[in-house]
């Protein structure tokens, strides 16, 4: 189909609906608009919206596997070629309110040289800059150029989050050097965030590499070169993730060692205290028996003399422990 009429998008209830003018901006888009390779259209949908879901399942613009991919709950990054179009699933850092960034947002895209149909449920903040560039006339000029900008924005946001996690890791390391143990669960949460991000960003990098190497009809050589640069940027972020994960394992071992040392010191001190009081315990037990003939029983100052003797005995024993370098 060489030309697509804007009326086929009626009822999609899109979050964003715009038509690229081929010069970095957008044009007014309506039912009478004509969609061509020179002026492609972008429809951004919430697949949980009933009207958008129904439009996706009923439109003739999309093959059935693409329809399933745009509304499914499959969250693994992947790429599937269908004729002249491509279905791509990506993950983006979650910057929504009251949400953890590592609860990544799934972003599904069907793209060819004429149309871009994207879907998500939670908001993806990384595409705001792409929209702003289009409205300012300095954005994407084609569908391939649009995807390069989206991939770059998602990658930059992921790398920024990786830097945040790296800074948190450095704070933990500084605390460990000062013999401060992190709060319960803090290191576990950091390690979980690193592992989750590594799990999804690694296949996403592979997708970018594949898109950079394949001869897709909607992407030119310059856009493929830019995709390779984005893949390399994401690869450097993944290398940082690998290093951070290894460092959290070392921190966990160090924390375990610190806690074991603290416990050993407490046990050692308790043992020394028991040794110091051992002779006095023996004497008090001996003189505390309820039998006749205990020395000093009738002596007026017997109790004071006995207490003084015990004190001198403890001091002497403590001095002997210190001289023997046990204290």
Coordinates of C-alpha atoms in Angstrom, one line a residue:
X1 CA 0.0 0.0 0.0
X2 CA 1.7 3.2 -1.2
X3 CA -0.6 5.6 0.5
X4 CA -2.4 5.3 3.9
X5 CA -5.3 7.6 4.7
X6 CA -5.6 9.2 8.1
X7 CA -9.1 7.8 8.6
X8 CA -7.8 4.3 9.3
X9 CA -6.5 5.7 12.6
X10 CA -9.9 6.8 13.7
X11 CA -10.9 5.6 17.1
X12 CA -7.4 4.6 18.3
X13 CA -7.7 7.1 21.2
X14 CA -3.9 7.7 21.0
X15 CA -1.9 9.3 23.7
X16 CA 0.2 11.0 21.0
X17 CA -0.8 11.2 17.3
X18 CA 1.4 13.2 15.0
X19 CA 2.7 13.1 11.4
X20 CA 6.3 13.8 10.6
X21 CA 6.8 16.5 7.9
X22 CA 10.2 15.1 6.8
X23 CA 12.0 18.2 7.9
X24 CA 12.3 17.5 11.7
X25 CA 8.9 18.7 12.7
X26 CA 5.3 17.7 12.6
X27 CA 2.2 18.6 10.6
X28 CA -1.5 18.7 11.5
X29 CA -2.9 15.2 11.4
X30 CA -6.5 14.3 10.7
X31 CA -8.7 11.8 8.9
X32 CA -8.0 13.5 5.5
X33 CA -4.2 13.3 5.9
X34 CA -2.2 11.1 3.6
X35 CA 0.6 8.9 5.1
X36 CA 3.6 8.3 2.9
X37 CA 7.3 7.4 3.4
X38 CA 8.0 11.1 3.1
X39 CA 5.4 12.0 5.8
X40 CA 5.1 9.0 8.2
X41 CA 2.7 9.0 11.1
X42 CA 3.3 8.1 14.8
X43 CA 0.5 6.7 16.9
X44 CA 1.4 6.2 20.6
X45 CA -1.1 4.1 22.5
X46 CA -1.9 2.8 26.0
X47 CA -2.7 -0.9 25.3
X48 CA -4.7 -1.1 28.5
X49 CA -7.1 1.5 27.2
X50 CA -10.1 -0.4 25.8
X51 CA -10.5 1.8 22.7
X52 CA -6.8 1.6 21.9
X53 CA -6.8 -2.2 22.5
X54 CA -9.8 -2.7 20.2
X55 CA -8.2 -0.5 17.5
X56 CA -5.0 -2.5 17.6
X57 CA -6.9 -5.8 17.3
X58 CA -9.2 -4.6 14.5
X59 CA -6.9 -2.5 12.3
X60 CA -5.8 -3.9 8.9
X61 CA -2.5 -2.0 9.1
X62 CA -0.9 -4.6 11.4
X63 CA -0.3 -8.4 10.9
X64 CA -1.8 -10.6 13.6
X65 CA 1.6 -11.4 15.3
X66 CA 2.2 -7.7 15.6
X67 CA -1.2 -7.1 17.2
X68 CA -0.4 -9.8 19.8
X69 CA 3.0 -8.3 20.5
X70 CA 1.6 -4.8 21.0
X71 CA -0.9 -5.8 23.7
X72 CA 0.8 -8.9 25.3
X73 CA 2.4 -8.9 28.7
X74 CA 5.7 -10.3 27.4
X75 CA 8.3 -8.0 28.8
X76 CA 11.6 -9.4 27.4
X77 CA 13.4 -7.2 24.9
X78 CA 13.1 -8.7 21.5
X79 CA 12.9 -7.9 17.7
X80 CA 10.7 -9.7 15.2
X81 CA 10.7 -8.9 11.4
X82 CA 7.3 -9.1 9.7
X83 CA 7.6 -8.3 6.0
X84 CA 8.7 -4.7 5.6
X85 CA 7.9 -3.8 9.2
X86 CA 9.6 -4.7 12.5
X87 CA 8.1 -5.4 15.9
X88 CA 10.5 -4.3 18.7
X89 CA 10.1 -4.6 22.4
X90 CA 12.3 -2.5 24.7
X91 CA 12.5 -1.7 28.4
X92 CA 12.9 1.8 29.9
X93 CA 13.7 3.0 33.4
X94 CA 10.6 3.7 35.4
X95 CA 10.7 7.4 36.4
X96 CA 7.0 7.6 37.4
X97 CA 6.0 8.8 40.9
X98 CA 5.8 6.3 43.7
X99 CA 7.7 3.7 41.6
X100 CA 11.2 2.2 41.8
X101 CA 13.3 2.9 38.7
X102 CA 14.3 -0.8 38.5
X103 CA 10.6 -1.6 37.9
X104 CA 11.2 -1.1 34.2
X105 CA 8.5 0.0 31.8
X106 CA 7.8 -2.1 28.7
X107 CA 7.8 -0.2 25.4
X108 CA 6.5 -2.0 22.2
X109 CA 7.0 -0.6 18.7
X110 CA 5.9 -1.6 15.3
X111 CA 7.7 0.4 12.6
X112 CA 8.1 0.5 8.9
X113 CA 8.9 3.3 6.5
X114 CA 5.3 4.8 6.7
X115 CA 3.9 4.2 10.2
X116 CA 5.1 3.9 13.8
X117 CA 2.6 2.3 16.2
X118 CA 4.0 2.2 19.8
X119 CA 2.2 1.0 22.9
X120 CA 2.8 1.1 26.7
X121 CA 0.8 1.2 29.9
X122 CA 3.0 3.2 32.3
X123 CA 4.4 6.5 31.1
X124 CA 7.9 6.5 29.5
X125 CA 9.6 9.8 30.4
X126 CA 12.5 9.2 28.0
X127 CA 10.3 10.0 24.9
X128 CA 9.4 13.4 26.1
X129 CA 12.6 14.9 24.6
X130 CA 11.8 13.2 21.3
X131 CA 8.4 14.8 21.3
X132 CA 9.8 18.2 22.3
X133 CA 12.4 18.0 19.4
X134 CA 9.6 17.2 16.9
X135 CA 7.5 20.2 18.1
X136 CA 10.5 22.4 17.9
X137 CA 11.3 21.4 14.4
X138 CA 14.6 19.7 15.2
X139 CA 13.4 16.1 15.6
X140 CA 13.2 13.0 13.5
X141 CA 12.8 13.2 9.7
X142 CA 11.9 9.6 9.1
X143 CA 10.8 6.5 10.9
X144 CA 14.4 5.2 11.1
X145 CA 15.6 8.5 12.4
X146 CA 12.7 8.4 15.0
X147 CA 13.8 5.0 16.3
X148 CA 17.4 6.1 16.6
X149 CA 16.4 9.1 18.7
X150 CA 14.1 6.9 20.9
X151 CA 16.8 4.3 21.4
X152 CA 19.3 7.0 22.3
X153 CA 16.9 8.6 24.8
X154 CA 16.1 5.2 26.5
X155 CA 19.8 4.3 26.6
X156 CA 20.8 7.7 28.1
X157 CA 18.2 7.3 30.8
X158 CA 19.4 3.8 31.6
X159 CA 23.0 5.0 31.8
X160 CA 22.0 7.8 34.1
X161 CA 20.3 5.3 36.4
X162 CA 23.5 3.1 36.3
X163 CA 25.5 6.1 37.4
X164 CA 23.1 6.7 40.3
X165 CA 23.5 3.0 41.4
X166 CA 27.3 3.4 41.0
X167 CA 27.3 6.5 43.3
X168 CA 25.2 4.6 45.9
X169 CA 27.7 1.8 45.7
X170 CA 30.6 4.2 46.4
X171 CA 28.8 5.5 49.4
X172 CA 28.5 1.9 50.8
X173 CA 32.2 1.3 50.2
X174 CA 33.1 4.5 52.0
X175 CA 30.9 3.5 54.9
X176 CA 32.6 0.1 55.0
X177 CA 36.0 1.8 55.2
X178 CA 34.7 3.7 58.2
X179 CA 33.6 0.4 59.8
X180 CA 29.9 1.4 59.3
X181 CA 27.5 -1.4 58.4
X182 CA 24.8 -0.4 55.9
X183 CA 21.2 -0.6 57.1
X184 CA 19.4 -4.0 56.8
X185 CA 18.4 -4.7 53.2
X186 CA 20.0 -1.7 51.7
X187 CA 22.8 -3.6 50.0
X188 CA 20.4 -6.3 49.0
X189 CA 18.2 -3.7 47.3
X190 CA 21.1 -2.2 45.4
X191 CA 22.3 -5.6 44.2
X192 CA 18.8 -6.5 43.1
X193 CA 18.5 -3.3 41.1
X194 CA 21.9 -3.9 39.4
X195 CA 21.0 -7.5 38.5
X196 CA 17.5 -6.6 37.2
X197 CA 18.9 -3.8 35.0
X198 CA 21.7 -6.2 33.8
X199 CA 19.1 -8.8 32.9
X200 CA 17.1 -6.5 30.6
X201 CA 19.8 -4.2 29.2
X202 CA 22.0 -7.0 27.9
X203 CA 19.4 -8.3 25.4
X204 CA 18.4 -4.7 24.6
X205 CA 22.0 -4.0 23.6
X206 CA 21.9 -7.2 21.4
X207 CA 18.8 -5.8 19.7
X208 CA 20.5 -2.6 18.9
X209 CA 23.5 -4.5 17.5
X210 CA 21.2 -6.6 15.3
X211 CA 19.3 -3.5 14.0
X212 CA 22.6 -1.9 13.2
X213 CA 23.8 -4.9 11.2
X214 CA 20.6 -5.9 9.3
X215 CA 19.5 -4.2 6.1
X216 CA 16.1 -3.0 7.2
X217 CA 14.0 -1.1 4.5
X218 CA 13.1 1.7 7.0
X219 CA 16.7 2.4 8.1
X220 CA 19.5 3.9 6.1
X221 CA 23.3 3.4 6.5
X222 CA 23.7 6.5 8.6
X223 CA 21.0 5.4 11.0
X224 CA 22.6 2.0 11.3
X225 CA 25.9 3.6 12.2
X226 CA 24.1 5.7 14.9
X227 CA 22.4 2.5 16.2
X228 CA 25.9 0.9 16.6
X229 CA 27.1 3.9 18.6
X230 CA 24.0 3.6 20.8
X231 CA 24.7 -0.1 21.3
X232 CA 28.3 0.7 22.2
X233 CA 27.1 3.3 24.8
X234 CA 24.7 0.8 26.3
X235 CA 27.5 -1.9 26.3
X236 CA 29.7 0.4 28.4
X237 CA 26.9 0.8 30.8
X238 CA 26.5 -3.0 31.0
X239 CA 30.2 -3.3 31.7
X240 CA 29.7 -0.9 34.6
X241 CA 26.8 -3.0 35.8
X242 CA 29.0 -6.2 35.8
X243 CA 31.7 -4.4 37.8
X244 CA 29.2 -3.1 40.3
X245 CA 27.6 -6.5 40.8
X246 CA 31.1 -8.0 41.5
X247 CA 31.8 -5.2 44.0
X248 CA 28.5 -5.7 45.8
X249 CA 29.6 -9.4 46.3
X250 CA 32.9 -8.2 47.8
X251 CA 31.0 -5.7 50.1
X252 CA 28.7 -8.5 51.3
X253 CA 31.7 -10.6 52.2
X254 CA 33.3 -7.7 53.9
X255 CA 30.1 -6.9 55.9
X256 CA 29.9 -10.6 56.9
X257 CA 33.6 -10.5 58.0
X258 CA 33.0 -7.2 60.0
X259 CA 30.0 -8.7 61.8
X260 CA 31.9 -11.9 62.5
X261 CA 34.9 -9.9 63.9
X262 CA 32.5 -7.9 66.1
X263 CA 31.0 -11.1 67.4
X264 CA 34.4 -12.6 68.0
X265 CA 35.6 -9.5 69.9
X266 CA 32.5 -9.6 72.2
X267 CA 33.0 -13.3 72.8
X268 CA 36.6 -12.8 73.6
X269 CA 35.9 -10.0 76.0
X270 CA 33.3 -12.1 77.8
X271 CA 35.8 -15.0 78.0
X272 CA 38.4 -12.6 79.6
X273 CA 35.9 -11.3 82.1
X274 CA 35.0 -14.8 83.0
X275 CA 38.7 -15.6 83.5
X276 CA 39.2 -12.5 85.7
X277 CA 36.3 -13.5 88.0
X278 CA 37.1 -17.2 88.0
X279 CA 39.4 -17.2 91.1
X280 CA 37.0 -14.9 93.0
X281 CA 34.1 -17.1 92.1
X282 CA 35.9 -20.1 93.4
X283 CA 36.7 -18.4 96.7
X284 CA 33.3 -17.0 97.3
X285 CA 31.8 -20.4 96.5
X286 CA 34.2 -22.0 99.0
X287 CA 33.6 -19.5 101.8
X288 CA 29.8 -19.5 101.1
X289 CA 29.2 -23.1 102.2
X290 CA 27.0 -23.4 105.2
X291 CA 29.5 -25.5 107.3
X292 CA 31.2 -24.6 110.6
X293 CA 34.8 -23.7 110.8
X294 CA 34.9 -21.1 108.1
X295 CA 38.0 -18.8 108.7
X296 CA 37.1 -15.3 109.9
X297 CA 33.6 -16.3 110.8
X298 CA 33.9 -14.7 114.3
X299 CA 36.3 -11.9 113.2
X300 CA 34.8 -8.4 113.2
X301 CA 36.6 -7.3 110.0
X302 CA 36.5 -10.6 108.3
X303 CA 34.1 -9.6 105.5
X304 CA 36.0 -6.4 104.7
X305 CA 39.3 -8.2 104.7
X306 CA 37.9 -10.9 102.4
X307 CA 36.4 -8.3 100.0
X308 CA 39.8 -6.5 99.8
X309 CA 41.5 -9.9 99.2
X310 CA 39.2 -10.6 96.3
X311 CA 39.7 -7.1 94.8
X312 CA 43.5 -7.5 94.9
X313 CA 43.2 -11.0 93.4
X314 CA 41.2 -9.6 90.4
X315 CA 43.6 -6.8 89.9
X316 CA 46.6 -9.2 90.0
X317 CA 44.9 -11.6 87.6
X318 CA 44.0 -8.7 85.2
X319 CA 47.6 -7.5 85.3
X320 CA 48.8 -11.0 84.5
X321 CA 46.4 -11.2 81.5
X322 CA 47.7 -7.9 80.2
X323 CA 51.3 -8.9 80.6
X324 CA 50.6 -12.1 78.7
X325 CA 49.0 -9.8 76.0
X326 CA 45.6 -11.4 76.3
X327 CA 44.1 -8.0 77.1

